[in-house]
GROMACS .gro file of C-alpha atoms in nm:
model
  285
    1MET     CA    1   0.000   0.000   0.000
    2ARG     CA    2   0.134   0.342  -0.099
    3THR     CA    3   0.243   0.567   0.187
    4ALA     CA    4   0.035   0.883   0.228
    5PRO     CA    5   0.229   1.193   0.119
    6LEU     CA    6   0.127   1.382   0.434
    7PRO     CA    7   0.246   1.277   0.781
    8VAL     CA    8   0.030   1.192   1.078
    9ARG     CA    9  -0.068   1.517   1.250
   10ASP     CA   10  -0.184   1.522   1.610
   11GLY     CA   11  -0.252   1.150   1.597
   12LEU     CA   12  -0.452   1.156   1.275
   13GLY     CA   13  -0.341   1.071   0.924
   14PRO     CA   14  -0.467   1.257   0.616
   15ALA     CA   15  -0.788   1.165   0.437
   16ARG     CA   16  -0.755   1.023   0.087
   17VAL     CA   17  -1.008   1.143  -0.172
   18ARG     CA   18  -1.041   0.956  -0.501
   19LEU     CA   19  -1.135   1.200  -0.776
   20ARG     CA   20  -1.393   1.173  -1.052
   21GLY     CA   21  -1.166   1.370  -1.283
   22GLY     CA   22  -1.130   1.729  -1.395
   23GLU     CA   23  -1.057   2.052  -1.210
   24VAL     CA   24  -0.971   1.955  -0.854
   25LEU     CA   25  -1.082   2.281  -0.691
   26ALA     CA   26  -1.428   2.262  -0.845
   27GLU     CA   27  -1.476   1.895  -0.756
   28LEU     CA   28  -1.366   1.927  -0.395
   29THR     CA   29  -1.580   2.236  -0.346
   30ALA     CA   30  -1.885   2.062  -0.493
   31ARG     CA   31  -1.835   1.753  -0.281
   32PHE     CA   32  -1.717   1.897   0.051
   33GLY     CA   33  -1.805   2.265   0.050
   34ALA     CA   34  -1.624   2.585   0.138
   35SER     CA   35  -1.384   2.424   0.386
   36ALA     CA   36  -1.231   2.209   0.110
   37ARG     CA   37  -1.205   2.511  -0.119
   38ALA     CA   38  -1.021   2.701   0.154
   39LYS     CA   39  -0.776   2.413   0.198
   40VAL     CA   40  -0.694   2.413  -0.175
   41LEU     CA   41  -0.641   2.791  -0.178
   42ALA     CA   42  -0.417   2.761   0.128
   43GLY     CA   43  -0.202   2.491  -0.036
   44GLU     CA   44  -0.312   2.226   0.216
   45VAL     CA   45  -0.428   1.967  -0.041
   46VAL     CA   46  -0.163   1.754  -0.214
   47ASP     CA   47  -0.158   1.490  -0.486
   48ALA     CA   48  -0.014   1.140  -0.452
   49ASP     CA   49   0.339   1.275  -0.501
   50GLY     CA   50   0.300   1.535  -0.228
   51THR     CA   51   0.270   1.831  -0.470
   52ALA     CA   52   0.028   2.097  -0.351
   53VAL     CA   53  -0.288   2.133  -0.560
   54ASP     CA   54  -0.370   2.486  -0.682
   55PRO     CA   55  -0.687   2.632  -0.840
   56ALA     CA   56  -0.570   2.539  -1.191
   57THR     CA   57  -0.482   2.175  -1.115
   58VAL     CA   58  -0.659   1.916  -1.329
   59LEU     CA   59  -0.630   1.545  -1.247
   60PRO     CA   60  -0.777   1.239  -1.420
   61ALA     CA   61  -1.055   1.018  -1.285
   62GLY     CA   62  -0.919   0.775  -1.028
   63ALA     CA   63  -0.639   1.002  -0.912
   64SER     CA   64  -0.620   1.079  -0.541
   65VAL     CA   65  -0.557   1.386  -0.332
   66TYR     CA   66  -0.485   1.406   0.039
   67LEU     CA   67  -0.593   1.655   0.305
   68TYR     CA   68  -0.649   1.673   0.676
   69ARG     CA   69  -1.016   1.631   0.760
   70GLU     CA   70  -1.225   1.865   0.971
   71LEU     CA   71  -1.282   1.694   1.304
   72PRO     CA   72  -1.643   1.644   1.414
   73ASP     CA   73  -1.758   1.747   1.758
   74GLU     CA   74  -1.715   1.441   1.977
   75VAL     CA   75  -1.814   1.352   2.330
   76PRO     CA   76  -1.494   1.262   2.520
   77VAL     CA   77  -1.484   0.900   2.631
   78PRO     CA   78  -1.396   0.937   3.002
   79PHE     CA   79  -1.184   0.623   3.040
   80ASP     CA   80  -0.809   0.559   3.027
   81ILE     CA   81  -0.644   0.306   2.795
   82PRO     CA   82  -0.411   0.096   3.014
   83VAL     CA   83  -0.103  -0.045   2.839
   84LEU     CA   84  -0.056  -0.417   2.911
   85TYR     CA   85   0.267  -0.459   2.713
   86ARG     CA   86   0.497  -0.257   2.488
   87ASP     CA   87   0.811  -0.325   2.286
   88ASP     CA   88   0.965  -0.195   1.963
   89SER     CA   89   0.705  -0.370   1.745
   90ILE     CA   90   0.376  -0.391   1.933
   91VAL     CA   91   0.166  -0.223   2.196
   92VAL     CA   92  -0.105  -0.423   2.373
   93VAL     CA   93  -0.374  -0.228   2.557
   94ASP     CA   94  -0.686  -0.294   2.763
   95LYS     CA   95  -0.939  -0.099   2.556
   96PRO     CA   96  -1.233   0.043   2.751
   97HIS     CA   97  -1.595   0.021   2.648
   98PHE     CA   98  -1.734   0.301   2.425
   99LEU     CA   99  -1.402   0.372   2.251
  100ALA     CA  100  -1.379   0.283   1.881
  101THR     CA  101  -1.060   0.112   1.768
  102MET     CA  102  -0.987   0.349   1.478
  103PRO     CA  103  -1.141   0.654   1.310
  104ARG     CA  104  -1.468   0.593   1.133
  105GLY     CA  105  -1.777   0.806   1.085
  106ARG     CA  106  -1.842   1.036   1.379
  107HIS     CA  107  -1.568   0.878   1.592
  108VAL     CA  108  -1.228   1.024   1.500
  109ALA     CA  109  -1.025   1.180   1.780
  110GLN     CA  110  -1.207   0.969   2.040
  111THR     CA  111  -1.063   0.642   1.915
  112ALA     CA  112  -0.799   0.414   2.059
  113VAL     CA  113  -0.555   0.465   1.773
  114VAL     CA  114  -0.563   0.845   1.773
  115ARG     CA  115  -0.552   0.879   2.150
  116LEU     CA  116  -0.263   0.632   2.183
  117ARG     CA  117  -0.064   0.794   1.902
  118ARG     CA  118  -0.083   1.118   2.099
  119GLU     CA  119  -0.025   0.969   2.444
  120LEU     CA  120   0.263   0.739   2.345
  121ASP     CA  121   0.413   0.963   2.071
  122LEU     CA  122   0.389   0.682   1.816
  123PRO     CA  123   0.264   0.836   1.489
  124GLU     CA  124   0.278   0.504   1.298
  125LEU     CA  125   0.073   0.313   1.557
  126SER     CA  126  -0.187   0.099   1.379
  127PRO     CA  127  -0.427  -0.175   1.494
  128ALA     CA  128  -0.351  -0.533   1.397
  129HIS     CA  129  -0.720  -0.617   1.445
  130ARG     CA  130  -1.036  -0.443   1.565
  131LEU     CA  131  -1.269  -0.456   1.860
  132ASP     CA  132  -1.620  -0.315   1.836
  133ARG     CA  133  -1.658   0.028   1.994
  134LEU     CA  134  -1.877  -0.120   2.269
  135THR     CA  135  -1.650  -0.419   2.339
  136ALA     CA  136  -1.374  -0.385   2.596
  137GLY     CA  137  -1.054  -0.582   2.635
  138VAL     CA  138  -0.725  -0.684   2.479
  139LEU     CA  139  -0.629  -0.493   2.164
  140LEU     CA  140  -0.296  -0.533   1.982
  141LEU     CA  141  -0.142  -0.253   1.777
  142THR     CA  142   0.181  -0.232   1.578
  143THR     CA  143   0.428   0.052   1.630
  144ARG     CA  144   0.604   0.055   1.291
  145ARG     CA  145   0.493   0.029   0.929
  146GLU     CA  146   0.755  -0.239   0.861
  147VAL     CA  147   0.595  -0.493   1.096
  148ARG     CA  148   0.229  -0.405   1.042
  149GLY     CA  149   0.162  -0.661   0.770
  150ALA     CA  150   0.301  -0.955   0.964
  151TYR     CA  151   0.068  -0.902   1.260
  152GLN     CA  152  -0.239  -0.806   1.055
  153THR     CA  153  -0.193  -1.119   0.841
  154MET     CA  154  -0.170  -1.331   1.154
  155PHE     CA  155  -0.514  -1.212   1.264
  156ALA     CA  156  -0.660  -1.231   0.913
  157ARG     CA  157  -0.568  -1.597   0.869
  158GLY     CA  158  -0.708  -1.698   1.209
  159ALA     CA  159  -0.375  -1.775   1.374
  160VAL     CA  160  -0.473  -1.595   1.696
  161HIS     CA  161  -0.668  -1.779   1.966
  162LYS     CA  162  -0.918  -1.532   2.115
  163THR     CA  163  -1.132  -1.578   2.425
  164TYR     CA  164  -1.421  -1.353   2.524
  165LEU     CA  165  -1.638  -1.341   2.834
  166ALA     CA  166  -1.998  -1.222   2.829
  167ARG     CA  167  -2.293  -1.175   3.060
  168ALA     CA  168  -2.641  -1.273   2.947
  169ASP     CA  169  -2.951  -1.439   3.086
  170VAL     CA  170  -2.918  -1.811   3.156
  171ASP     CA  171  -3.171  -2.032   2.979
  172PRO     CA  172  -3.186  -2.378   3.146
  173ALA     CA  173  -3.332  -2.523   2.826
  174LEU     CA  174  -3.034  -2.411   2.619
  175GLU     CA  175  -2.796  -2.699   2.559
  176LEU     CA  176  -2.436  -2.588   2.608
  177PRO     CA  177  -2.157  -2.607   2.515
  178ARG     CA  178  -2.236  -2.580   2.145
  179VAL     CA  179  -2.083  -2.445   1.828
  180VAL     CA  180  -2.296  -2.181   1.656
  181ALA     CA  181  -2.227  -2.164   1.283
  182ASN     CA  182  -2.415  -1.963   1.022
  183GLN     CA  183  -2.376  -1.701   0.752
  184ILE     CA  184  -2.354  -1.345   0.886
  185VAL     CA  185  -2.393  -1.050   0.650
  186LYS     CA  186  -2.322  -0.687   0.748
  187ARG     CA  187  -2.429  -0.434   0.486
  188ARG     CA  188  -2.286  -0.084   0.461
  189GLY     CA  189  -2.513   0.174   0.620
  190VAL     CA  190  -2.717  -0.085   0.813
  191LEU     CA  191  -2.658  -0.096   1.188
  192GLN     CA  192  -2.735  -0.463   1.243
  193ALA     CA  193  -2.568  -0.764   1.092
  194VAL     CA  194  -2.807  -1.046   0.999
  195CYS     CA  195  -2.801  -1.421   0.956
  196GLU     CA  196  -2.889  -1.536   0.607
  197PRO     CA  197  -2.922  -1.874   0.436
  198GLY     CA  198  -2.601  -2.005   0.289
  199PRO     CA  199  -2.272  -2.168   0.378
  200PRO     CA  200  -2.155  -2.067   0.728
  201ASN     CA  201  -1.893  -1.791   0.739
  202ALA     CA  202  -1.907  -1.739   1.117
  203GLU     CA  203  -1.843  -1.992   1.392
  204THR     CA  204  -1.836  -1.953   1.770
  205LEU     CA  205  -1.796  -2.202   2.054
  206VAL     CA  206  -2.037  -2.099   2.333
  207GLU     CA  207  -1.982  -2.233   2.685
  208LEU     CA  208  -2.154  -2.151   3.014
  209LEU     CA  209  -1.916  -2.125   3.310
  210PRO     CA  210  -2.020  -2.215   3.666
  211ASP     CA  211  -2.054  -1.851   3.774
  212GLY     CA  212  -2.311  -1.772   3.505
  213VAL     CA  213  -2.062  -1.609   3.268
  214TYR     CA  214  -2.046  -1.723   2.908
  215ARG     CA  215  -1.710  -1.805   2.751
  216LEU     CA  216  -1.712  -1.734   2.378
  217THR     CA  217  -1.440  -1.866   2.151
  218PRO     CA  218  -1.474  -1.732   1.796
  219ARG     CA  219  -1.321  -1.939   1.519
  220THR     CA  220  -1.389  -1.664   1.266
  221GLY     CA  221  -1.402  -1.284   1.292
  222ARG     CA  222  -1.719  -1.145   1.134
  223THR     CA  223  -1.855  -0.802   1.232
  224HIS     CA  224  -2.070  -0.830   1.549
  225GLN     CA  225  -2.031  -1.209   1.534
  226LEU     CA  226  -2.051  -1.279   1.908
  227ARG     CA  227  -2.341  -1.041   1.960
  228VAL     CA  228  -2.536  -1.191   1.670
  229HIS     CA  229  -2.469  -1.548   1.782
  230MET     CA  230  -2.575  -1.486   2.141
  231ALA     CA  231  -2.893  -1.311   2.027
  232SER     CA  232  -2.967  -1.600   1.790
  233LEU     CA  233  -2.962  -1.835   2.090
  234GLY     CA  234  -3.222  -1.622   2.267
  235VAL     CA  235  -2.972  -1.490   2.525
  236PRO     CA  236  -2.852  -1.150   2.396
  237ILE     CA  237  -2.558  -0.999   2.577
  238TRP     CA  238  -2.658  -0.757   2.851
  239GLY     CA  239  -2.630  -0.392   2.756
  240ASP     CA  240  -2.642  -0.455   2.379
  241PRO     CA  241  -2.818  -0.161   2.208
  242LEU     CA  242  -2.836  -0.339   1.869
  243TYR     CA  243  -2.934  -0.701   1.929
  244PRO     CA  244  -3.202  -0.817   1.922
  245ASN     CA  245  -3.355  -0.467   1.901
  246ILE     CA  246  -3.204  -0.127   1.824
  247ILE     CA  247  -3.207   0.107   2.123
  248ASP     CA  248  -3.120   0.476   2.087
  249VAL     CA  249  -2.854   0.554   2.349
  250PRO     CA  250  -2.734   0.917   2.393
  251ALA     CA  251  -2.369   0.969   2.297
  252ASP     CA  252  -2.283   1.090   2.646
  253ASP     CA  253  -2.445   0.798   2.830
  254PHE     CA  254  -2.172   0.564   2.956
  255SER     CA  255  -2.384   0.406   3.230
  256ALA     CA  256  -2.470   0.072   3.069
  257PRO     CA  257  -2.174  -0.086   2.888
  258LEU     CA  258  -2.206  -0.392   2.670
  259ARG     CA  259  -2.119  -0.684   2.895
  260LEU     CA  260  -1.863  -0.830   2.656
  261LEU     CA  261  -1.490  -0.851   2.725
  262ALA     CA  262  -1.209  -0.960   2.493
  263GLN     CA  263  -1.041  -1.140   2.780
  264ARG     CA  264  -0.741  -1.311   2.622
  265ILE     CA  265  -0.540  -1.349   2.302
  266GLU     CA  266  -0.271  -1.612   2.235
  267PHE     CA  267  -0.044  -1.654   1.931
  268ASP     CA  268   0.301  -1.738   1.804
  269ASP     CA  269   0.477  -1.410   1.736
  270PRO     CA  270   0.527  -1.377   1.357
  271LEU     CA  271   0.864  -1.203   1.404
  272THR     CA  272   1.025  -1.405   1.682
  273GLY     CA  273   0.826  -1.729   1.693
  274ALA     CA  274   0.782  -1.686   2.070
  275ARG     CA  275   0.449  -1.783   2.225
  276ARG     CA  276   0.259  -1.473   2.334
  277GLU     CA  277  -0.035  -1.447   2.573
  278PHE     CA  278  -0.206  -1.128   2.686
  279VAL     CA  279  -0.490  -1.114   2.938
  280SER     CA  280  -0.723  -0.826   3.024
  281ARG     CA  281  -0.699  -0.687   3.377
  282GLN     CA  282  -1.055  -0.562   3.370
  283ALA     CA  283  -1.313  -0.717   3.598
  284GLY     CA  284  -1.539  -0.976   3.442
  285PRO     CA  285  -1.826  -0.868   3.222
   0.00000   0.00000   0.00000
């Protein structure tokens, strides 16, 4: 992947805009308004080679320009991000509930990546995998571009053993342990993921522990997989505002977290071959 021609600034990398072709100033103004026009006039928009765009610049369809986005107003997430482990290649943290892993939509500065880049002075920090905004627990990030691919590939090919803990109602009629396997589809712009007919693409081992906590071991990593699977069993995770029904929760309401914790990850380090194990220090779900 080509390196962005603008550096990370205050924890946030530049936005990439793929053009439809023609006069750049006119297109950016039409698509993003006066703020984009002002950035072009100020020399703050650059092409893929890092050359500043000016009012006369014309680029073909498919070309890209880069600029720093305007940050939305965000409600601060009032929780720290404890560091569990850090070396030259990785940082492992205990992500709190309500904090998105990386910038997306209305969550930009209030994300784990941006906050940690600022706090740890690591501008190349990048997540090797993602946790849902509402899920807490162990999150691994890479510190340098050179090692990013090795760790991301490890997660992508399922070489990481992940264990989650969840709280939900206990149904005596539900036979556990069991493996839940089905096809989960998450469509862009739709809040909920859904189960649809077809070959399974999502698989989770669900176990009930003696203290009434569920242990969830995903064998795949689909969006909202654990939440969908628990709801499909008739025991949705406590505090879930999406499954089985959508509940509108104010952005500044942190009183009822999703009772789901990414409790442990285990893997063979792709750089050293050493066995790694990281465990959340947060209380159970």
